[in-house]
GROMACS .gro file of N, CA, C and O in nm:
model
  524
    1MET      N    1  -3.785  -0.936   1.906
    1MET     CA    2  -3.723  -0.813   1.864
    1MET      C    3  -3.578  -0.837   1.819
    1MET      O    4  -3.533  -0.782   1.722
    2LYS      N    5  -3.506  -0.923   1.895
    2LYS     CA    6  -3.367  -0.952   1.862
    2LYS      C    7  -3.357  -1.022   1.726
    2LYS      O    8  -3.265  -0.996   1.650
    3LYS      N    9  -3.452  -1.111   1.697
    3LYS     CA   10  -3.450  -1.180   1.569
    3LYS      C   11  -3.468  -1.083   1.454
    3LYS      O   12  -3.403  -1.094   1.351
    4HIS      N   13  -3.556  -0.986   1.471
    4HIS     CA   14  -3.580  -0.887   1.365
    4HIS      C   15  -3.458  -0.798   1.345
    4HIS      O   16  -3.422  -0.766   1.233
    5LEU      N   17  -3.395  -0.759   1.455
    5LEU     CA   18  -3.277  -0.676   1.447
    5LEU      C   19  -3.163  -0.750   1.379
    5LEU      O   20  -3.094  -0.697   1.292
    6LEU      N   21  -3.143  -0.877   1.418
    6LEU     CA   22  -3.041  -0.959   1.354
    6LEU      C   23  -3.073  -0.982   1.207
    6LEU      O   24  -2.984  -0.985   1.122
    7GLY      N   25  -3.201  -0.999   1.177
    7GLY     CA   26  -3.243  -1.018   1.038
    7GLY      C   27  -3.214  -0.897   0.952
    7GLY      O   28  -3.185  -0.908   0.833
    8LEU      N   29  -3.218  -0.778   1.010
    8LEU     CA   30  -3.186  -0.656   0.936
    8LEU      C   31  -3.036  -0.631   0.927
    8LEU      O   32  -2.987  -0.581   0.826
    9LEU      N   33  -2.964  -0.663   1.032
    9LEU     CA   34  -2.820  -0.635   1.036
    9LEU      C   35  -2.737  -0.736   0.957
    9LEU      O   36  -2.633  -0.701   0.903
   10PHE      N   37  -2.781  -0.859   0.950
   10PHE     CA   38  -2.704  -0.962   0.881
   10PHE      C   39  -2.681  -0.929   0.733
   10PHE      O   40  -2.567  -0.935   0.686
   11PRO      N   41  -2.784  -0.894   0.656
   11PRO     CA   42  -2.758  -0.857   0.515
   11PRO      C   43  -2.666  -0.735   0.502
   11PRO      O   44  -2.582  -0.729   0.413
   12LEU      N   45  -2.679  -0.641   0.593
   12LEU     CA   46  -2.593  -0.523   0.591
   12LEU      C   47  -2.448  -0.563   0.615
   12LEU      O   48  -2.357  -0.514   0.549
   13LEU      N   49  -2.427  -0.655   0.708
   13LEU     CA   50  -2.293  -0.704   0.736
   13LEU      C   51  -2.233  -0.773   0.614
   13LEU      O   52  -2.117  -0.753   0.580
   14LEU      N   53  -2.312  -0.853   0.546
   14LEU     CA   54  -2.264  -0.920   0.425
   14LEU      C   55  -2.226  -0.820   0.317
   14LEU      O   56  -2.124  -0.836   0.250
   15LEU      N   57  -2.306  -0.716   0.300
   15LEU     CA   58  -2.275  -0.615   0.199
   15LEU      C   59  -2.147  -0.539   0.232
   15LEU      O   60  -2.066  -0.512   0.144
   16THR      N   61  -2.127  -0.504   0.356
   16THR     CA   62  -2.008  -0.426   0.392
   16THR      C   63  -1.882  -0.509   0.383
   16THR      O   64  -1.775  -0.456   0.353
   17THR      N   65  -1.887  -0.639   0.405
   17THR     CA   66  -1.766  -0.720   0.394
   17THR      C   67  -1.737  -0.756   0.249
   17THR      O   68  -1.623  -0.778   0.213
   18ALA      N   69  -1.838  -0.759   0.164
   18ALA     CA   70  -1.817  -0.795   0.024
   18ALA      C   71  -1.777  -0.675  -0.060
   18ALA      O   72  -1.716  -0.690  -0.165
   19PHE      N   73  -1.806  -0.555  -0.015
   19PHE     CA   74  -1.781  -0.436  -0.095
   19PHE      C   75  -1.669  -0.356  -0.032
   19PHE      O   76  -1.673  -0.322   0.085
   20GLU      N   77  -1.564  -0.329  -0.109
   20GLU     CA   78  -1.450  -0.256  -0.057
   20GLU      C   79  -1.452  -0.110  -0.094
   20GLU      O   80  -1.357  -0.039  -0.073
   21GLY      N   81  -1.557  -0.063  -0.151
   21GLY     CA   82  -1.568   0.080  -0.180
   21GLY      C   83  -1.489   0.123  -0.301
   21GLY      O   84  -1.462   0.045  -0.392
   22PRO      N   85  -1.446   0.251  -0.303
   22PRO     CA   86  -1.380   0.307  -0.420
   22PRO      C   87  -1.235   0.263  -0.435
   22PRO      O   88  -1.164   0.312  -0.519
   23PHE      N   89  -1.190   0.169  -0.353
   23PHE     CA   90  -1.049   0.133  -0.353
   23PHE      C   91  -1.018   0.017  -0.446
   23PHE      O   92  -0.906  -0.027  -0.453
   24GLN      N   93  -1.117  -0.036  -0.513
   24GLN     CA   94  -1.093  -0.145  -0.603
   24GLN      C   95  -1.036  -0.091  -0.733
   24GLN      O   96  -1.040   0.027  -0.761
   25GLY      N   97  -0.980  -0.179  -0.814
   25GLY     CA   98  -0.929  -0.138  -0.943
   25GLY      C   99  -0.778  -0.135  -0.945
   25GLY      O  100  -0.714  -0.227  -0.896
   26ASP      N  101  -0.722  -0.029  -1.003
   26ASP     CA  102  -0.578  -0.024  -1.021
   26ASP      C  103  -0.501  -0.021  -0.890
   26ASP      O  104  -0.386  -0.063  -0.884
   27ALA      N  105  -0.559   0.026  -0.782
   27ALA     CA  106  -0.491   0.022  -0.652
   27ALA      C  107  -0.471  -0.123  -0.608
   27ALA      O  108  -0.373  -0.154  -0.539
   28ASP      N  109  -0.559  -0.211  -0.649
   28ASP     CA  110  -0.543  -0.353  -0.617
   28ASP      C  111  -0.415  -0.410  -0.679
   28ASP      O  112  -0.354  -0.501  -0.624
   29LEU      N  113  -0.373  -0.355  -0.793
   29LEU     CA  114  -0.249  -0.401  -0.855
   29LEU      C  115  -0.128  -0.366  -0.769
   29LEU      O  116  -0.036  -0.445  -0.756
   30VAL      N  117  -0.130  -0.249  -0.709
   30VAL     CA  118  -0.022  -0.207  -0.620
   30VAL      C  119  -0.021  -0.297  -0.497
   30VAL      O  120   0.085  -0.344  -0.454
   31ILE      N  121  -0.137  -0.322  -0.441
   31ILE     CA  122  -0.147  -0.408  -0.323
   31ILE      C  123  -0.100  -0.549  -0.355
   31ILE      O  124  -0.026  -0.610  -0.277
   32ALA      N  125  -0.139  -0.600  -0.470
   32ALA     CA  126  -0.094  -0.735  -0.510
   32ALA      C  127   0.057  -0.739  -0.527
   32ALA      O  128   0.122  -0.838  -0.488
   33ALA      N  129   0.115  -0.632  -0.580
   33ALA     CA  130   0.261  -0.626  -0.595
   33ALA      C  131   0.328  -0.628  -0.459
   33ALA      O  132   0.429  -0.696  -0.438
   34LEU      N  133   0.274  -0.552  -0.363
   34LEU     CA  134   0.330  -0.551  -0.228
   34LEU      C  135   0.317  -0.689  -0.164
   34LEU      O  136   0.410  -0.736  -0.097
   35LYS      N  137   0.205  -0.754  -0.183
   35LYS     CA  138   0.183  -0.887  -0.124
   35LYS      C  139   0.275  -0.992  -0.184
   35LYS      O  140   0.308  -1.091  -0.120
   36SER      N  141   0.319  -0.971  -0.309
   36SER     CA  142   0.405  -1.069  -0.376
   36SER      C  143   0.542  -1.080  -0.312
   36SER      O  144   0.610  -1.182  -0.328
   37GLY      N  145   0.586  -0.976  -0.241
   37GLY     CA  146   0.719  -0.977  -0.183
   37GLY      C  147   0.828  -0.959  -0.286
   37GLY      O  148   0.945  -0.986  -0.261
   38ASN      N  149   0.790  -0.911  -0.404
   38ASN     CA  150   0.883  -0.893  -0.515
   38ASN      C  151   0.903  -0.743  -0.539
   38ASN      O  152   0.811  -0.674  -0.583
   39ALA      N  153   1.023  -0.694  -0.511
   39ALA     CA  154   1.052  -0.551  -0.524
   39ALA      C  155   1.034  -0.502  -0.668
   39ALA      O  156   0.988  -0.389  -0.690
   40ALA      N  157   1.067  -0.585  -0.764
   40ALA     CA  158   1.054  -0.544  -0.906
   40ALA      C  159   0.907  -0.520  -0.942
   40ALA      O  160   0.876  -0.429  -1.018
   41GLU      N  161   0.818  -0.601  -0.886
   41GLU     CA  162   0.675  -0.582  -0.911
   41GLU      C  163   0.625  -0.452  -0.850
   41GLU      O  164   0.544  -0.381  -0.910
   42VAL      N  165   0.672  -0.420  -0.730
   42VAL     CA  166   0.633  -0.295  -0.665
   42VAL      C  167   0.686  -0.177  -0.744
   42VAL      O  168   0.616  -0.079  -0.768
   43ALA      N  169   0.811  -0.187  -0.787
   43ALA     CA  170   0.876  -0.077  -0.860
   43ALA      C  171   0.806  -0.044  -0.992
   43ALA      O  172   0.816   0.069  -1.040
   44LYS      N  173   0.734  -0.139  -1.048
   44LYS     CA  174   0.659  -0.113  -1.172
   44LYS      C  175   0.554  -0.003  -1.152
   44LYS      O  176   0.509   0.058  -1.247
   45HIS      N  177   0.517   0.022  -1.028
   45HIS     CA  178   0.413   0.120  -0.997
   45HIS      C  179   0.470   0.253  -0.949
   45HIS      O  180   0.394   0.340  -0.906
   46PHE      N  181   0.602   0.271  -0.957
   46PHE     CA  182   0.663   0.397  -0.918
   46PHE      C  183   0.631   0.505  -1.020
   46PHE      O  184   0.622   0.479  -1.139
   47ALA      N  185   0.615   0.627  -0.969
   47ALA     CA  186   0.604   0.744  -1.057
   47ALA      C  187   0.742   0.772  -1.115
   47ALA      O  188   0.840   0.705  -1.081
   48VAL      N  189   0.753   0.872  -1.199
   48VAL     CA  190   0.881   0.906  -1.263
   48VAL      C  191   0.985   0.941  -1.156
   48VAL      O  192   1.101   0.904  -1.167
   49VAL      N  193   0.943   1.013  -1.052
   49VAL     CA  194   1.030   1.042  -0.936
   49VAL      C  195   0.956   1.000  -0.810
   49VAL      O  196   0.834   1.009  -0.803
   50VAL      N  197   1.034   0.957  -0.711
   50VAL     CA  198   0.977   0.903  -0.588
   50VAL      C  199   1.053   0.957  -0.468
   50VAL      O  200   1.176   0.970  -0.472
   51ASP      N  201   0.982   0.991  -0.362
   51ASP     CA  202   1.043   1.018  -0.232
   51ASP      C  203   1.045   0.886  -0.158
   51ASP      O  204   0.941   0.821  -0.144
   52ILE      N  205   1.162   0.847  -0.108
   52ILE     CA  206   1.175   0.715  -0.050
   52ILE      C  207   1.258   0.722   0.078
   52ILE      O  208   1.353   0.797   0.086
   53LYS      N  209   1.216   0.644   0.180
   53LYS     CA  210   1.289   0.641   0.307
   53LYS      C  211   1.275   0.502   0.367
   53LYS      O  212   1.165   0.447   0.375
   54PHE      N  213   1.388   0.447   0.412
   54PHE     CA  214   1.391   0.316   0.475
   54PHE      C  215   1.449   0.326   0.615
   54PHE      O  216   1.561   0.373   0.633
   55LEU      N  217   1.374   0.282   0.713
   55LEU     CA  218   1.416   0.273   0.852
   55LEU      C  219   1.492   0.398   0.897
   55LEU      O  220   1.439   0.508   0.887
   56ASP      N  221   1.617   0.383   0.943
   56ASP     CA  222   1.692   0.496   0.995
   56ASP      C  223   1.774   0.569   0.889
   56ASP      O  224   1.844   0.666   0.920
   57ALA      N  225   1.771   0.524   0.767
   57ALA     CA  226   1.846   0.589   0.660
   57ALA      C  227   1.785   0.726   0.631
   57ALA      O  228   1.666   0.747   0.651
   58PRO      N  229   1.866   0.819   0.583
   58PRO     CA  230   1.810   0.951   0.549
   58PRO      C  231   1.712   0.941   0.432
   58PRO      O  232   1.723   0.851   0.348
   59GLU      N  233   1.618   1.032   0.431
   59GLU     CA  234   1.517   1.033   0.325
   59GLU      C  235   1.580   1.078   0.194
   59GLU      O  236   1.660   1.171   0.192
   60ASP      N  237   1.545   1.010   0.086
   60ASP     CA  238   1.589   1.048  -0.049
   60ASP      C  239   1.470   1.112  -0.118
   60ASP      O  240   1.372   1.045  -0.149
   61LYS      N  241   1.480   1.241  -0.142
   61LYS     CA  242   1.371   1.312  -0.209
   61LYS      C  243   1.400   1.321  -0.359
   61LYS      O  244   1.515   1.335  -0.399
   62ILE      N  245   1.296   1.312  -0.435
   62ILE     CA  246   1.301   1.325  -0.580
   62ILE      C  247   1.408   1.233  -0.641
   62ILE      O  248   1.503   1.276  -0.702
   63VAL      N  249   1.388   1.105  -0.619
   63VAL     CA  250   1.476   1.002  -0.673
   63VAL      C  251   1.412   0.948  -0.801
   63VAL      O  252   1.292   0.920  -0.804
   64ALA      N  253   1.491   0.931  -0.905
   64ALA     CA  254   1.440   0.872  -1.029
   64ALA      C  255   1.390   0.731  -1.000
   64ALA      O  256   1.442   0.661  -0.912
   65SER      N  257   1.288   0.690  -1.071
   65SER     CA  258   1.225   0.560  -1.044
   65SER      C  259   1.324   0.444  -1.053
   65SER      O  260   1.313   0.348  -0.977
   66GLU      N  261   1.421   0.452  -1.144
   66GLU     CA  262   1.519   0.344  -1.158
   66GLU      C  263   1.604   0.332  -1.031
   66GLU      O  264   1.629   0.222  -0.982
   67LYS      N  265   1.650   0.444  -0.978
   67LYS     CA  266   1.731   0.442  -0.856
   67LYS      C  267   1.646   0.398  -0.736
   67LYS      O  268   1.691   0.323  -0.651
   68ALA      N  269   1.522   0.444  -0.731
   68ALA     CA  270   1.431   0.404  -0.624
   68ALA      C  271   1.407   0.254  -0.629
   68ALA      O  272   1.401   0.187  -0.526
   69ALA      N  273   1.395   0.199  -0.750
   69ALA     CA  274   1.376   0.054  -0.766
   69ALA      C  275   1.497  -0.022  -0.714
   69ALA      O  276   1.482  -0.127  -0.650
   70GLN      N  277   1.617   0.029  -0.739
   70GLN     CA  278   1.738  -0.035  -0.689
   70GLN      C  279   1.743  -0.033  -0.537
   70GLN      O  280   1.777  -0.132  -0.473
   71LYS      N  281   1.707   0.081  -0.478
   71LYS     CA  282   1.707   0.093  -0.332
   71LYS      C  283   1.603  -0.001  -0.270
   71LYS      O  284   1.628  -0.063  -0.168
   72LEU      N  285   1.486  -0.009  -0.333
   72LEU     CA  286   1.382  -0.098  -0.283
   72LEU      C  287   1.426  -0.244  -0.292
   72LEU      O  288   1.407  -0.322  -0.199
   73ALA      N  289   1.488  -0.282  -0.405
   73ALA     CA  290   1.537  -0.420  -0.422
   73ALA      C  291   1.642  -0.454  -0.316
   73ALA      O  292   1.640  -0.562  -0.259
   74ALA      N  293   1.731  -0.359  -0.288
   74ALA     CA  294   1.834  -0.382  -0.186
   74ALA      C  295   1.769  -0.400  -0.049
   74ALA      O  296   1.807  -0.490   0.027
   75PHE      N  297   1.671  -0.317  -0.018
   75PHE     CA  298   1.601  -0.330   0.110
   75PHE      C  299   1.530  -0.464   0.119
   75PHE      O  300   1.538  -0.533   0.220
   76TYR      N  301   1.458  -0.503   0.014
   76TYR     CA  302   1.387  -0.631   0.014
   76TYR      C  303   1.485  -0.747   0.033
   76TYR      O  304   1.455  -0.843   0.103
   77ASN      N  305   1.601  -0.739  -0.033
   77ASN     CA  306   1.700  -0.847  -0.019
   77ASN      C  307   1.762  -0.849   0.120
   77ASN      O  308   1.776  -0.956   0.180
   78ASP      N  309   1.800  -0.733   0.172
   78ASP     CA  310   1.865  -0.725   0.303
   78ASP      C  311   1.773  -0.775   0.415
   78ASP      O  312   1.819  -0.842   0.508
   79TYR      N  313   1.647  -0.741   0.409
   79TYR     CA  314   1.554  -0.776   0.516
   79TYR      C  315   1.462  -0.892   0.482
   79TYR      O  316   1.372  -0.924   0.558
   80LYS      N  317   1.486  -0.953   0.366
   80LYS     CA  318   1.411  -1.071   0.321
   80LYS      C  319   1.259  -1.050   0.332
   80LYS      O  320   1.187  -1.129   0.392
   81ILE      N  321   1.213  -0.944   0.267
   81ILE     CA  322   1.071  -0.909   0.268
   81ILE      C  323   0.996  -1.010   0.184
   81ILE      O  324   1.035  -1.042   0.071
   82LYS      N  325   0.884  -1.060   0.240
   82LYS     CA  326   0.811  -1.165   0.169
   82LYS      C  327   0.661  -1.143   0.160
   82LYS      O  328   0.591  -1.224   0.101
   83GLY      N  329   0.608  -1.034   0.216
   83GLY     CA  330   0.464  -1.015   0.207
   83GLY      C  331   0.420  -0.881   0.261
   83GLY      O  332   0.500  -0.801   0.309
   84PHE      N  333   0.290  -0.857   0.253
   84PHE     CA  334   0.231  -0.730   0.292
   84PHE      C  335   0.092  -0.754   0.346
   84PHE      O  336   0.017  -0.837   0.293
   85GLU      N  337   0.057  -0.680   0.450
   85GLU     CA  338  -0.079  -0.681   0.501
   85GLU      C  339  -0.126  -0.537   0.515
   85GLU      O  340  -0.066  -0.458   0.587
   86ARG      N  341  -0.232  -0.503   0.447
   86ARG     CA  342  -0.286  -0.367   0.450
   86ARG      C  343  -0.353  -0.341   0.585
   86ARG      O  344  -0.429  -0.424   0.635
   87THR      N  345  -0.326  -0.221   0.642
   87THR     CA  346  -0.393  -0.183   0.765
   87THR      C  347  -0.491  -0.068   0.743
   87THR      O  348  -0.590  -0.058   0.814
   88ALA      N  349  -0.463   0.018   0.646
   88ALA     CA  350  -0.554   0.130   0.618
   88ALA      C  351  -0.536   0.177   0.476
   88ALA      O  352  -0.427   0.164   0.418
   89GLN      N  353  -0.642   0.233   0.422
   89GLN     CA  354  -0.640   0.285   0.286
   89GLN      C  355  -0.742   0.396   0.279
   89GLN      O  356  -0.855   0.379   0.322
   90ARG      N  357  -0.702   0.508   0.225
   90ARG     CA  358  -0.792   0.623   0.214
   90ARG      C  359  -0.765   0.694   0.082
   90ARG      O  360  -0.651   0.716   0.044
   91GLU      N  361  -0.872   0.730   0.014
   91GLU     CA  362  -0.861   0.800  -0.113
   91GLU      C  363  -0.924   0.938  -0.099
   91GLU      O  364  -1.036   0.951  -0.051
   92ILE      N  365  -0.849   1.038  -0.139
   92ILE     CA  366  -0.896   1.177  -0.138
   92ILE      C  367  -0.866   1.234  -0.275
   92ILE      O  368  -0.749   1.260  -0.307
   93GLY      N  369  -0.968   1.252  -0.356
   93GLY     CA  370  -0.946   1.302  -0.492
   93GLY      C  371  -0.861   1.206  -0.572
   93GLY      O  372  -0.893   1.088  -0.583
   94ASN      N  373  -0.750   1.255  -0.627
   94ASN     CA  374  -0.659   1.173  -0.706
   94ASN      C  375  -0.542   1.121  -0.624
   94ASN      O  376  -0.442   1.076  -0.680
   95THR      N  377  -0.552   1.127  -0.493
   95THR     CA  378  -0.446   1.083  -0.403
   95THR      C  379  -0.497   0.970  -0.316
   95THR      O  380  -0.609   0.975  -0.267
   96MET      N  381  -0.414   0.870  -0.298
   96MET     CA  382  -0.448   0.759  -0.210
   96MET      C  383  -0.336   0.739  -0.110
   96MET      O  384  -0.218   0.746  -0.146
   97TYR      N  385  -0.372   0.718   0.015
   97TYR     CA  386  -0.278   0.684   0.121
   97TYR      C  387  -0.300   0.539   0.157
   97TYR      O  388  -0.413   0.496   0.178
   98LEU      N  389  -0.192   0.465   0.166
   98LEU     CA  390  -0.199   0.322   0.193
   98LEU      C  391  -0.096   0.290   0.301
   98LEU      O  392   0.020   0.327   0.289
   99THR      N  393  -0.140   0.225   0.407
   99THR     CA  394  -0.049   0.184   0.513
   99THR      C  395  -0.065   0.036   0.538
   99THR      O  396  -0.170  -0.023   0.510
  100GLY      N  397   0.041  -0.023   0.589
  100GLY     CA  398   0.036  -0.164   0.620
  100GLY      C  399   0.164  -0.212   0.683
  100GLY      O  400   0.247  -0.132   0.727
  101LYS      N  401   0.179  -0.342   0.687
  101LYS     CA  402   0.298  -0.404   0.743
  101LYS      C  403   0.357  -0.496   0.637
  101LYS      O  404   0.285  -0.575   0.575
  102ILE      N  405   0.488  -0.482   0.617
  102ILE     CA  406   0.558  -0.576   0.530
  102ILE      C  407   0.632  -0.672   0.622
  102ILE      O  408   0.686  -0.634   0.725
  103SER      N  409   0.631  -0.799   0.586
  103SER     CA  410   0.690  -0.900   0.672
  103SER      C  411   0.828  -0.939   0.622
  103SER      O  412   0.845  -0.973   0.506
  104GLY      N  413   0.925  -0.929   0.713
  104GLY     CA  414   1.062  -0.970   0.684
  104GLY      C  415   1.091  -1.105   0.746
  104GLY      O  416   1.002  -1.170   0.802
  105ALA      N  417   1.217  -1.146   0.741
  105ALA     CA  418   1.256  -1.277   0.793
  105ALA      C  419   1.235  -1.287   0.943
  105ALA      O  420   1.190  -1.390   0.993
  106THR      N  421   1.266  -1.179   1.016
  106THR     CA  422   1.257  -1.185   1.162
  106THR      C  423   1.165  -1.080   1.222
  106THR      O  424   1.136  -1.086   1.340
  107LYS      N  425   1.120  -0.986   1.143
  107LYS     CA  426   1.046  -0.873   1.197
  107LYS      C  427   0.952  -0.817   1.092
  107LYS      O  428   0.976  -0.830   0.972
  108ASN      N  429   0.844  -0.751   1.137
  108ASN     CA  430   0.755  -0.680   1.047
  108ASN      C  431   0.788  -0.532   1.052
  108ASN      O  432   0.829  -0.480   1.156
  109TYR      N  433   0.767  -0.463   0.942
  109TYR     CA  434   0.797  -0.320   0.932
  109TYR      C  435   0.673  -0.247   0.884
  109TYR      O  436   0.599  -0.298   0.799
  110ASN      N  437   0.652  -0.129   0.937
  110ASN     CA  438   0.541  -0.045   0.890
  110ASN      C  439   0.580   0.019   0.758
  110ASN      O  440   0.693   0.064   0.741
  111ILE      N  441   0.484   0.025   0.667
  111ILE     CA  442   0.507   0.089   0.539
  111ILE      C  443   0.392   0.185   0.511
  111ILE      O  444   0.277   0.156   0.541
  112THR      N  445   0.427   0.301   0.461
  112THR     CA  446   0.329   0.402   0.424
  112THR      C  447   0.358   0.445   0.281
  112THR      O  448   0.473   0.475   0.248
  113LEU      N  449   0.254   0.447   0.200
  113LEU     CA  450   0.269   0.490   0.061
  113LEU      C  451   0.169   0.599   0.030
  113LEU      O  452   0.056   0.597   0.079
  114MET      N  453   0.210   0.692  -0.054
  114MET     CA  454   0.118   0.788  -0.112
  114MET      C  455   0.120   0.763  -0.262
  114MET      O  456   0.226   0.758  -0.324
  115LEU      N  457   0.002   0.742  -0.316
  115LEU     CA  458  -0.013   0.716  -0.458
  115LEU      C  459  -0.094   0.828  -0.521
  115LEU      O  460  -0.184   0.883  -0.457
  116MET      N  461  -0.062   0.862  -0.644
  116MET     CA  462  -0.137   0.965  -0.715
  116MET      C  463  -0.168   0.915  -0.856
  116MET      O  464  -0.098   0.830  -0.909
  117LYS      N  465  -0.273   0.974  -0.911
  117LYS     CA  466  -0.306   0.944  -1.050
  117LYS      C  467  -0.353   1.072  -1.117
  117LYS      O  468  -0.403   1.164  -1.052
  118LYS      N  469  -0.332   1.078  -1.245
  118LYS     CA  470  -0.378   1.190  -1.324
  118LYS      C  471  -0.485   1.140  -1.419
  118LYS      O  472  -0.464   1.042  -1.490
  119ASN      N  473  -0.597   1.208  -1.418
  119ASN     CA  474  -0.709   1.174  -1.505
  119ASN      C  475  -0.744   1.026  -1.494
  119ASN      O  476  -0.768   0.977  -1.387
  120ALA      N  477  -0.743   0.954  -1.604
  120ALA     CA  478  -0.782   0.813  -1.603
  120ALA      C  479  -0.661   0.720  -1.591
  120ALA      O  480  -0.676   0.600  -1.600
  121ALA      N  481  -0.542   0.776  -1.571
  121ALA     CA  482  -0.422   0.694  -1.557
  121ALA      C  483  -0.427   0.615  -1.426
  121ALA      O  484  -0.494   0.655  -1.332
  122PRO      N  485  -0.355   0.504  -1.419
  122PRO     CA  486  -0.354   0.427  -1.294
  122PRO      C  487  -0.274   0.498  -1.185
  122PRO      O  488  -0.197   0.590  -1.212
  123TYR      N  489  -0.290   0.452  -1.062
  123TYR     CA  490  -0.214   0.507  -0.951
  123TYR      C  491  -0.066   0.477  -0.966
  123TYR      O  492  -0.028   0.370  -1.012
  124HIS      N  493   0.017   0.574  -0.925
  124HIS     CA  494   0.161   0.556  -0.919
  124HIS      C  495   0.210   0.595  -0.781
  124HIS      O  496   0.161   0.691  -0.721
  125ILE      N  497   0.308   0.522  -0.732
  125ILE     CA  498   0.365   0.549  -0.600
  125ILE      C  499   0.455   0.671  -0.610
  125ILE      O  500   0.550   0.671  -0.688
  126VAL      N  501   0.426   0.774  -0.529
  126VAL     CA  502   0.510   0.894  -0.528
  126VAL      C  503   0.590   0.905  -0.398
  126VAL      O  504   0.692   0.974  -0.394
  127THR      N  505   0.544   0.840  -0.292
  127THR     CA  506   0.615   0.839  -0.165
  127THR      C  507   0.607   0.699  -0.105
  127THR      O  508   0.500   0.639  -0.103
  128LEU      N  509   0.722   0.652  -0.056
  128LEU     CA  510   0.728   0.521   0.009
  128LEU      C  511   0.816   0.536   0.132
  128LEU      O  512   0.930   0.581   0.122
  129ARG      N  513   0.762   0.501   0.248
  129ARG     CA  514   0.837   0.510   0.375
  129ARG      C  515   0.822   0.379   0.452
  129ARG      O  516   0.711   0.328   0.466
  130VAL      N  517   0.934   0.330   0.501
  130VAL     CA  518   0.934   0.209   0.584
  130VAL      C  519   0.998   0.244   0.717
  130VAL      O  520   1.105   0.303   0.722
  131ASN      N  521   0.928   0.212   0.825
  131ASN     CA  522   0.985   0.233   0.958
  131ASN      C  523   0.949   0.119   1.051
  131ASN      O  524   0.870   0.036   1.021
   0.00000   0.00000   0.00000
């Protein structure tokens, strides 16, 4: 009985680990940018305006993408951010929530992003929070 059960579960396990669901595609570009540890690559995915917050600093709402890119670059430089590991990802309609850990020189930081897309356009980061 155990052999039959394992024989049925093994292919299912292979399918679930090989298939990432509806999260493939343009969201992978954002994840790859985060993994690169390059703030300029991440900033390429910012929407026209972004809500942004870093650690204990006050939240900046409705920041132009250029200013948000500068703030992100300063944060990456100050904390020597070099990578990203995704912990959760959920898509609801045209909105995606992405959480993970970015690794700095001495410490890891939690990061939460909200991405949105319109019609067939790629996802853009509208909210970025690091704590």
